[in-house]
PDB file of C-alpha atoms in Angstrom:
ATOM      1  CA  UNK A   8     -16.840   2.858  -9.770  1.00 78.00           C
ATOM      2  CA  UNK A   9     -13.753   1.093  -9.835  1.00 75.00           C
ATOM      3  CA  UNK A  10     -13.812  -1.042  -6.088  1.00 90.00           C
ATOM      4  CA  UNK A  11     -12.834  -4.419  -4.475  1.00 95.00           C
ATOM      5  CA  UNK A  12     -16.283  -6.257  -3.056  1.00 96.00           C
ATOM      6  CA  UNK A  13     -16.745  -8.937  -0.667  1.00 97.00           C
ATOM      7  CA  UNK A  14     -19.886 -11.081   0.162  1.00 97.00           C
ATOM      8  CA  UNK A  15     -20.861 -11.563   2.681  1.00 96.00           C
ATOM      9  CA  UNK A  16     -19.965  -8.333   5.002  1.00 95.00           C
ATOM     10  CA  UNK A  17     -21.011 -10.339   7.845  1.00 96.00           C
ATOM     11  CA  UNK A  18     -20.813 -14.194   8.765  1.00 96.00           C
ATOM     12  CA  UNK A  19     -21.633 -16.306  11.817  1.00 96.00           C
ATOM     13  CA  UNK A  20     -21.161 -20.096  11.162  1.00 95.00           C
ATOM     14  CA  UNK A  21     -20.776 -23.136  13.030  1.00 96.00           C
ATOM     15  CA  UNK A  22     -17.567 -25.281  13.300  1.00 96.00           C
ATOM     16  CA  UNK A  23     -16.885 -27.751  10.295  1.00 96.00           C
ATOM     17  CA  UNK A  24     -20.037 -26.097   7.807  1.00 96.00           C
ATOM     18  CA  UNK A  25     -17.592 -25.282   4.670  1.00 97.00           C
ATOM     19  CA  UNK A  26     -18.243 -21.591   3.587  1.00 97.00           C
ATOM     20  CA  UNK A  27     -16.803 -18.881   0.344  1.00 97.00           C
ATOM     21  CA  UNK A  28     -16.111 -15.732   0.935  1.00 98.00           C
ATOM     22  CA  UNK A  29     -16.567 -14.062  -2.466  1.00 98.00           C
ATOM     23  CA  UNK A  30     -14.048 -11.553  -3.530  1.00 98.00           C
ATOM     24  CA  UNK A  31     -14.236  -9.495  -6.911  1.00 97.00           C
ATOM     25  CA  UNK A  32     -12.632  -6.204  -8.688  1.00 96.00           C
ATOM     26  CA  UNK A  33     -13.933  -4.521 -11.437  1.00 94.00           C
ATOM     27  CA  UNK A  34     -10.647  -2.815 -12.352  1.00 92.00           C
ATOM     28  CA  UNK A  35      -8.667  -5.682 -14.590  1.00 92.00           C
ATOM     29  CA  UNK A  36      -5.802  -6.015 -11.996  1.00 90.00           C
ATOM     30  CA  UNK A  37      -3.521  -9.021 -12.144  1.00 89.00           C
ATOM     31  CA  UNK A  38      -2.502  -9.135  -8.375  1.00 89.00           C
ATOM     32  CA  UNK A  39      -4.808 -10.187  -5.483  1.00 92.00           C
ATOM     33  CA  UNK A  40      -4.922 -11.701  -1.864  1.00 93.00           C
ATOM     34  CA  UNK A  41      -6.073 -12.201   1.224  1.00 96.00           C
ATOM     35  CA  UNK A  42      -5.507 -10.987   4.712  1.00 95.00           C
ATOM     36  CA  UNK A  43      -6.902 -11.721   8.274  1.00 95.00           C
ATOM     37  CA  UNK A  44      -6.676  -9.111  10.617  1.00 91.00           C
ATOM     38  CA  UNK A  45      -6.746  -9.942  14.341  1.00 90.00           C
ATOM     39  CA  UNK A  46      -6.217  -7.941  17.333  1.00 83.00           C
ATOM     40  CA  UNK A  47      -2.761  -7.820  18.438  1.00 80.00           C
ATOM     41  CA  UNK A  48      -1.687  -9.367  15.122  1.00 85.00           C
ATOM     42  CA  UNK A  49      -2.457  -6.811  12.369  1.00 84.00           C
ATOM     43  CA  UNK A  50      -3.101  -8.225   9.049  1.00 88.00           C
ATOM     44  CA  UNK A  51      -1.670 -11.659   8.166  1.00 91.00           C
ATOM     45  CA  UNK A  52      -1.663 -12.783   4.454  1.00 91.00           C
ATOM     46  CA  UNK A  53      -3.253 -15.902   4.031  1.00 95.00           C
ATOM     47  CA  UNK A  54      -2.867 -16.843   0.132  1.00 94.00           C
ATOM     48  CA  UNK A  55      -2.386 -14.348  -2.980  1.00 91.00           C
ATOM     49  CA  UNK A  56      -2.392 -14.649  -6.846  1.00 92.00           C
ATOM     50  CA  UNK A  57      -0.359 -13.456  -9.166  1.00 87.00           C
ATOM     51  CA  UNK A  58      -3.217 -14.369 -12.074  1.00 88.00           C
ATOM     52  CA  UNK A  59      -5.868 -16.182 -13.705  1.00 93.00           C
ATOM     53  CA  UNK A  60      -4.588 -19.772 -12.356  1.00 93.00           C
ATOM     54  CA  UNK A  61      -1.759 -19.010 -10.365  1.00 91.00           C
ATOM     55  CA  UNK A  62      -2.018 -19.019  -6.749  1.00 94.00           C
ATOM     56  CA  UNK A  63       0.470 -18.878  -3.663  1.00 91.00           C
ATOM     57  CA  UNK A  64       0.642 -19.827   0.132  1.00 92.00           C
ATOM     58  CA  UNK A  65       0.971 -16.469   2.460  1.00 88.00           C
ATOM     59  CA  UNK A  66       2.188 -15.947   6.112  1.00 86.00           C
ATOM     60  CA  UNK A  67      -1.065 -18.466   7.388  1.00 93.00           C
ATOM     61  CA  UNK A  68      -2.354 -20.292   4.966  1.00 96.00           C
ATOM     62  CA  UNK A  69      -3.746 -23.499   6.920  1.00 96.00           C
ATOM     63  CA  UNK A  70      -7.004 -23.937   7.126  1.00 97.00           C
ATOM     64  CA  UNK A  71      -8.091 -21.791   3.723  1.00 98.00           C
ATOM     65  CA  UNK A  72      -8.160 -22.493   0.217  1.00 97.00           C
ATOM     66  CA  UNK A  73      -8.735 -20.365  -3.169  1.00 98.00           C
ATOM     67  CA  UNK A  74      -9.126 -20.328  -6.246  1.00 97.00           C
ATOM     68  CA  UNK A  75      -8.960 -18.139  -9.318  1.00 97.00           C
ATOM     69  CA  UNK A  76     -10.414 -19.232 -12.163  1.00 97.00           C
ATOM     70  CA  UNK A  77     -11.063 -15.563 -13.657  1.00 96.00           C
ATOM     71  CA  UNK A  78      -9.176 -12.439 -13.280  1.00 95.00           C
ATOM     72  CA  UNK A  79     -12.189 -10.521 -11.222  1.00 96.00           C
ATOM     73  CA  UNK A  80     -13.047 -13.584  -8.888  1.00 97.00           C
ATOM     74  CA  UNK A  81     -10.208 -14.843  -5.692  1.00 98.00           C
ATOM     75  CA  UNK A  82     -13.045 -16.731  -3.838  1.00 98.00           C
ATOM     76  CA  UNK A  83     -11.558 -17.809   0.015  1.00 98.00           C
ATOM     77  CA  UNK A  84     -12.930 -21.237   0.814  1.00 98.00           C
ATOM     78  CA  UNK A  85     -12.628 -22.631   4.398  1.00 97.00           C
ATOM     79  CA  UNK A  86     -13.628 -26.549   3.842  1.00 95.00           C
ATOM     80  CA  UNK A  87     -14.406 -27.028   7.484  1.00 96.00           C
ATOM     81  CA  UNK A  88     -13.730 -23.636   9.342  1.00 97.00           C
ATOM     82  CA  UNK A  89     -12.480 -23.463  13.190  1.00 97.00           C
ATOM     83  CA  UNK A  90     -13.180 -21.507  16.124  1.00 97.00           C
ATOM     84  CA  UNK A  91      -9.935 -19.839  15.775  1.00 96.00           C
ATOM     85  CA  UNK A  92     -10.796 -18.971  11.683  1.00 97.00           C
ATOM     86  CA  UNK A  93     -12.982 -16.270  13.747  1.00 97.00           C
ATOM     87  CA  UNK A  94     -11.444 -12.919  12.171  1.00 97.00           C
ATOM     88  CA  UNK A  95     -12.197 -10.097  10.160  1.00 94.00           C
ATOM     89  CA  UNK A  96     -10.533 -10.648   6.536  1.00 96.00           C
ATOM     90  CA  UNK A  97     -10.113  -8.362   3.706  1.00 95.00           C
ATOM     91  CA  UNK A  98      -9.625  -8.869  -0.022  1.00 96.00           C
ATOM     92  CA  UNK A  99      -6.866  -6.987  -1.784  1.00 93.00           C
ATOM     93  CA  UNK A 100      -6.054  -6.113  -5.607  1.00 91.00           C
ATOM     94  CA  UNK A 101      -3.283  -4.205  -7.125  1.00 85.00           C
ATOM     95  CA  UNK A 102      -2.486  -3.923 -10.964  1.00 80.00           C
ATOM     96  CA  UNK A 103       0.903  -5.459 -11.448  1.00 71.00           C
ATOM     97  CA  UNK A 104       2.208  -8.780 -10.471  1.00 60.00           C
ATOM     98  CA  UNK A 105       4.143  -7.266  -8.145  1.00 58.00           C
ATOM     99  CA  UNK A 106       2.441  -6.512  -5.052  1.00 53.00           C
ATOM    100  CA  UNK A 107       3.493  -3.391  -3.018  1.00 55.00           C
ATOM    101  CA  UNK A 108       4.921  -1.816  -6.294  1.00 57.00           C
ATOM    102  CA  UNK A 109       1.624  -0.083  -6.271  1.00 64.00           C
ATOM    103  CA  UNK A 110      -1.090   0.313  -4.717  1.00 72.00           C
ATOM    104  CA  UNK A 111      -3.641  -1.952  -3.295  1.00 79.00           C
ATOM    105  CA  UNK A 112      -6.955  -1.640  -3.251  1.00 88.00           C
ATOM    106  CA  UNK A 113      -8.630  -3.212  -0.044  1.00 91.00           C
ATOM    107  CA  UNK A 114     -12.374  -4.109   0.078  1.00 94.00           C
ATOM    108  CA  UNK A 115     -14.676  -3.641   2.778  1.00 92.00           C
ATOM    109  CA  UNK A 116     -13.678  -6.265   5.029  1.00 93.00           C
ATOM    110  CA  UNK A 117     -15.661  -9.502   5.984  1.00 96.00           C
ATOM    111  CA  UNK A 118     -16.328 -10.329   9.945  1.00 95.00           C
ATOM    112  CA  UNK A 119     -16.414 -13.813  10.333  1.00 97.00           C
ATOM    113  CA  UNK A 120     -17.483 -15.900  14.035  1.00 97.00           C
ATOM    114  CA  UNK A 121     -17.173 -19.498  13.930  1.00 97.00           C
ATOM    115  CA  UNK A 122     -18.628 -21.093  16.833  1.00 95.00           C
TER     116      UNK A 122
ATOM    117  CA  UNK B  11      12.899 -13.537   8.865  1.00 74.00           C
ATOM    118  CA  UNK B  12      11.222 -10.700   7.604  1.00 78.00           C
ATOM    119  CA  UNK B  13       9.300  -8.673  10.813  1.00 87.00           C
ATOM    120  CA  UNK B  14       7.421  -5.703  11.341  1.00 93.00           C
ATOM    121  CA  UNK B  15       7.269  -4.282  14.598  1.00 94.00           C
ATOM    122  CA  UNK B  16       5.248  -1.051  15.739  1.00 95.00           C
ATOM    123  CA  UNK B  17       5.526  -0.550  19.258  1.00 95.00           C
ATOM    124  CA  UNK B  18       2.951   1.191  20.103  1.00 94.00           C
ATOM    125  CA  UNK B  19      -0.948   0.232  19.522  1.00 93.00           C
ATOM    126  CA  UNK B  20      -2.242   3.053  20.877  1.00 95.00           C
ATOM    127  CA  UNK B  21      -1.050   7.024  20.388  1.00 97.00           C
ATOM    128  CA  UNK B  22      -2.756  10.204  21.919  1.00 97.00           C
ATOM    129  CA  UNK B  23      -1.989  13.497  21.000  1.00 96.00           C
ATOM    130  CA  UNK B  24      -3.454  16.572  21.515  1.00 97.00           C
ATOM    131  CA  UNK B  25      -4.362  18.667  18.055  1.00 96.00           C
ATOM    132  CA  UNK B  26      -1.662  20.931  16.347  1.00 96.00           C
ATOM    133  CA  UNK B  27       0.990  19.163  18.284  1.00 97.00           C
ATOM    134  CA  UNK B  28       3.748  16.699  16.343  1.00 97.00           C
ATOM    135  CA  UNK B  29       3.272  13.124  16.292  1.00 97.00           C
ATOM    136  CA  UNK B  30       4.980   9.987  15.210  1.00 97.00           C
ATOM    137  CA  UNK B  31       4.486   7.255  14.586  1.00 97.00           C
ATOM    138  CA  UNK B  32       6.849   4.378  14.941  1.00 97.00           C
ATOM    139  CA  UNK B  33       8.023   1.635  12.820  1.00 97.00           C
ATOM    140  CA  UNK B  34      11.093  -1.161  12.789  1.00 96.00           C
ATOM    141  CA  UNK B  35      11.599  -4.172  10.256  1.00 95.00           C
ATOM    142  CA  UNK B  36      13.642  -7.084  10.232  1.00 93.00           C
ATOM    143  CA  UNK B  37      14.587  -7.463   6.694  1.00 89.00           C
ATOM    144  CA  UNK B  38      17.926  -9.110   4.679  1.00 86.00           C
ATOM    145  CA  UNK B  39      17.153  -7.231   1.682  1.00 83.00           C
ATOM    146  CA  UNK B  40      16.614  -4.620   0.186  1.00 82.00           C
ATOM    147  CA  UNK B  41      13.287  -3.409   1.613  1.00 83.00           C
ATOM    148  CA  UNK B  42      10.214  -1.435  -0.172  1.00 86.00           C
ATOM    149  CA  UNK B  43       7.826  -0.040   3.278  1.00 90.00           C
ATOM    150  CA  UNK B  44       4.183   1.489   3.256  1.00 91.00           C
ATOM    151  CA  UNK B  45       2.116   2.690   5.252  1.00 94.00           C
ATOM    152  CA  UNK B  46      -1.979   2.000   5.119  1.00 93.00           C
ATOM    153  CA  UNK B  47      -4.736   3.989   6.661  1.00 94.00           C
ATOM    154  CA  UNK B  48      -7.517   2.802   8.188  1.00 91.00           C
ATOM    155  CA  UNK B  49     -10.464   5.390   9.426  1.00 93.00           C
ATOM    156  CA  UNK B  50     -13.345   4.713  10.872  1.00 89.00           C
ATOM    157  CA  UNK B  51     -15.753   2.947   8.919  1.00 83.00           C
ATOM    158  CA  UNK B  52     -13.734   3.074   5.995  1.00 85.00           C
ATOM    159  CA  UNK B  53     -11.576   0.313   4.016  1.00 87.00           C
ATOM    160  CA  UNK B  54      -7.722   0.123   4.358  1.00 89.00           C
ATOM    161  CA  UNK B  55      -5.877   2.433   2.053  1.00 88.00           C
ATOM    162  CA  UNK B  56      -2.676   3.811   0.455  1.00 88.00           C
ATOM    163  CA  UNK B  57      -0.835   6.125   2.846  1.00 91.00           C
ATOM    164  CA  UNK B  58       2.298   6.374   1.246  1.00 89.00           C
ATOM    165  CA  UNK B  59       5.923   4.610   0.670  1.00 86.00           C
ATOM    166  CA  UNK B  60       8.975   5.470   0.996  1.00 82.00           C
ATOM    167  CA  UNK B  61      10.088   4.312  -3.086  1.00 76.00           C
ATOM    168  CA  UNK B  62       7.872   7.995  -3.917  1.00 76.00           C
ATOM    169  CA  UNK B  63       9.237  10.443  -1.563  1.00 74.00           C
ATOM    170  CA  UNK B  64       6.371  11.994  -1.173  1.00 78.00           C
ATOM    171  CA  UNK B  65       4.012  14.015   1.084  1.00 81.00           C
ATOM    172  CA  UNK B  66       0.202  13.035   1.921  1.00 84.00           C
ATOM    173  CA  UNK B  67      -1.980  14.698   4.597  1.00 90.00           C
ATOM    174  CA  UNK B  68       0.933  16.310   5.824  1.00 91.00           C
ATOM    175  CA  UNK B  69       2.389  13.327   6.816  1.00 94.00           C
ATOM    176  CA  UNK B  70       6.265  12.280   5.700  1.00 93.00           C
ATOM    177  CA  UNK B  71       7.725   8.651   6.082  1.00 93.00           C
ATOM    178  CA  UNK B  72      12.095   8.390   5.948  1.00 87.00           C
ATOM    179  CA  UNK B  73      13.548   5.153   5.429  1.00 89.00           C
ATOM    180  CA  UNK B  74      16.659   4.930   7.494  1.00 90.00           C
ATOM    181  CA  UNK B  75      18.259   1.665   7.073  1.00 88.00           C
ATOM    182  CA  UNK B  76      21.390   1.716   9.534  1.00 90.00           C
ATOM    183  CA  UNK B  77      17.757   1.975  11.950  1.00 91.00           C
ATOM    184  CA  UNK B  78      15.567  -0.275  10.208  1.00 93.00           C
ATOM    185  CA  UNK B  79      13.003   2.459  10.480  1.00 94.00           C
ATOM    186  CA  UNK B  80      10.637   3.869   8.639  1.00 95.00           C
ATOM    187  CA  UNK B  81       8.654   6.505  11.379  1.00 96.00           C
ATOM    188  CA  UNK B  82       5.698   8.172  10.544  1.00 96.00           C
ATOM    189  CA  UNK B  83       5.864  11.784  10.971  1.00 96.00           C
ATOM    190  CA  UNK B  84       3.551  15.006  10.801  1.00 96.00           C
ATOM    191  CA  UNK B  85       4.322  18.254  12.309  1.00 96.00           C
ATOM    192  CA  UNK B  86       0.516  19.746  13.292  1.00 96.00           C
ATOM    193  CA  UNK B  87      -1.347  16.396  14.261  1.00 97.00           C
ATOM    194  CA  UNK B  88      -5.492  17.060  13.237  1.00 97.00           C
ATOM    195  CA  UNK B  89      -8.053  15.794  14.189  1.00 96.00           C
ATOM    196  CA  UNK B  90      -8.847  13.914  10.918  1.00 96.00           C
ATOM    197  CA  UNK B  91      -5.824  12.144  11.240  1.00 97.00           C
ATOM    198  CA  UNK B  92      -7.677   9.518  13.995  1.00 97.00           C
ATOM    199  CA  UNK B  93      -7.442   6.762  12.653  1.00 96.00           C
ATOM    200  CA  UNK B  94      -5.508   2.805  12.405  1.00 94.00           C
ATOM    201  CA  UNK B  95      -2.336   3.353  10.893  1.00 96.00           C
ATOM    202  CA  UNK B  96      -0.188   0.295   9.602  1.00 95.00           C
ATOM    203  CA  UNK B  97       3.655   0.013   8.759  1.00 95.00           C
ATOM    204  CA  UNK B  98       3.910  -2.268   5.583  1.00 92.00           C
ATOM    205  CA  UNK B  99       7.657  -3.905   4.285  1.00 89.00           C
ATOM    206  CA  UNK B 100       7.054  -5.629   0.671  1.00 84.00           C
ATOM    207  CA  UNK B 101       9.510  -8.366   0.534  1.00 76.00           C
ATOM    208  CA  UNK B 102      10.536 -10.163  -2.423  1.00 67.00           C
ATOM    209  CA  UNK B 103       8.231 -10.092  -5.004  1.00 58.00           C
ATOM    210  CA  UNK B 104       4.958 -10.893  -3.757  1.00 61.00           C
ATOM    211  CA  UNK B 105       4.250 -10.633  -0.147  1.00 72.00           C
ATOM    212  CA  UNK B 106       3.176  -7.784   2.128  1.00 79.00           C
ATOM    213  CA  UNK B 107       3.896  -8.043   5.779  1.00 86.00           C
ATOM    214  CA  UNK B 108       1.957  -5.577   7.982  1.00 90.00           C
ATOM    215  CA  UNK B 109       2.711  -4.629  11.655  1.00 92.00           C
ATOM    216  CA  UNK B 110       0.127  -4.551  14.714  1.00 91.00           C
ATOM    217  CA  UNK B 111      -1.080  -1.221  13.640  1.00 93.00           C
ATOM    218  CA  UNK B 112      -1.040   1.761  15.750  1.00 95.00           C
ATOM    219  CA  UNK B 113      -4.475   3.379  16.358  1.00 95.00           C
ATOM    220  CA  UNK B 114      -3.591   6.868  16.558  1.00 97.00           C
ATOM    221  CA  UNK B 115      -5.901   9.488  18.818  1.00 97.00           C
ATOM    222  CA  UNK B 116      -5.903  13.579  18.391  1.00 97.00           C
ATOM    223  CA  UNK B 117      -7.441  14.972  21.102  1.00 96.00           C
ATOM    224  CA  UNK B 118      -9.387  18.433  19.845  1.00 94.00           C
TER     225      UNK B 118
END
């Protein structure tokens, strides 16, 4: 089945205790980012990649790192999370380098609580 | 600066009666808008956008740029249709920018 998956679903961490957020697709697409989605806010891109190697700052990307090293993988790294990294973030794929020229596939979402 | 603005987070309306759904962007160029779904319990998706024309669920989306709109419209709201919906303007080549969201309530 051709999906987006993150790992874990569901996080509760202290402040400064670096953590990945694991994001993969299955479906060979090029394109793929991140979003935080906060109440009040809607979602908020926090990095993207065009492809294998080639990564770019979104609207808020302090505070988060990635990487992608393979074209299934865009792990989200926060080094030394925050209380206010609290949030519930989805991964996001699309085929083409061009994002919004089609569609994007979302995964599951991620809940993450910092304390 | 590029902006997305839905007014309204929350929407009630009762089954088989219209609704819309609003949405206003702040863009210089030329602009390519969504909009995602969210039900319950279920992963943000595809609604439509405005480049296709096209009709999903019922629902239609018109880009009027003297406006800087792109509403949300059906003419029979159902009950299905609960759900998070979010305006989306693609800017450039590579970013997304969503609005608040509007969750979006039909009363049986």
């Amino acid at each position: 089945e051709a999906q987006v998956t993150q790992n874990p679903r569901y996080l509760i961490t202290v402040t400064g205790k670096k953590l990945t957020v694991t994001c993969s697709q299955n479906m060979n697409h090029e394109y793929m980012s991140w979003y935080r989605q906060d109440p009040g806010l809607g979602l908020r891109q926090i990095y993207y990649s065009m492809n294998v190697e080639v990564t770019d700052k979104g609207d808020v990307p302090e505070g988060y790192k990635v990487s992608r090293k393979e074209k299934r993988n865009f792990p989200l790294i926060l080094e030394s999370p925050s209380p206010n990294q609290t949030s519930l973030y989805f991964c996001a794929s699309t085929p083409h380098r061009l994002a919004g020229s089609d569609t994007q596939y979302f995964g599951p979402g991620t809940r993450l609580t910092v304390l | 600066a590029q902006r997305v603005t839905q007014p309204e987070k929350l929407l009630s309306v009762f089954k088989g009666a219209p609704v819309e759904l609003k949405c206003n962007y702040s863009y210089s160029g030329s602009p390519e808008l969504f909009w995602y779904v969210q039900y319950s319990r279920q992963r943000l998706q595809l609604l439509l956008r405005h480049i296709s024309r096209e009709s999903i669920k019922g629902f239609t989306a018109d880009l009027n740029k003297g406006e800087t709109s792109f509403h949300l419209k059906k003419p029979f709201a159902q009950e299905e249709d609960s759900a998070m919906y979010y305006c989306a303007l693609q800017t450039g080549a590579n970013n997304l920018f969503f609005g608040t969201g509007t969750r979006l309530t039909v009363i049986p």
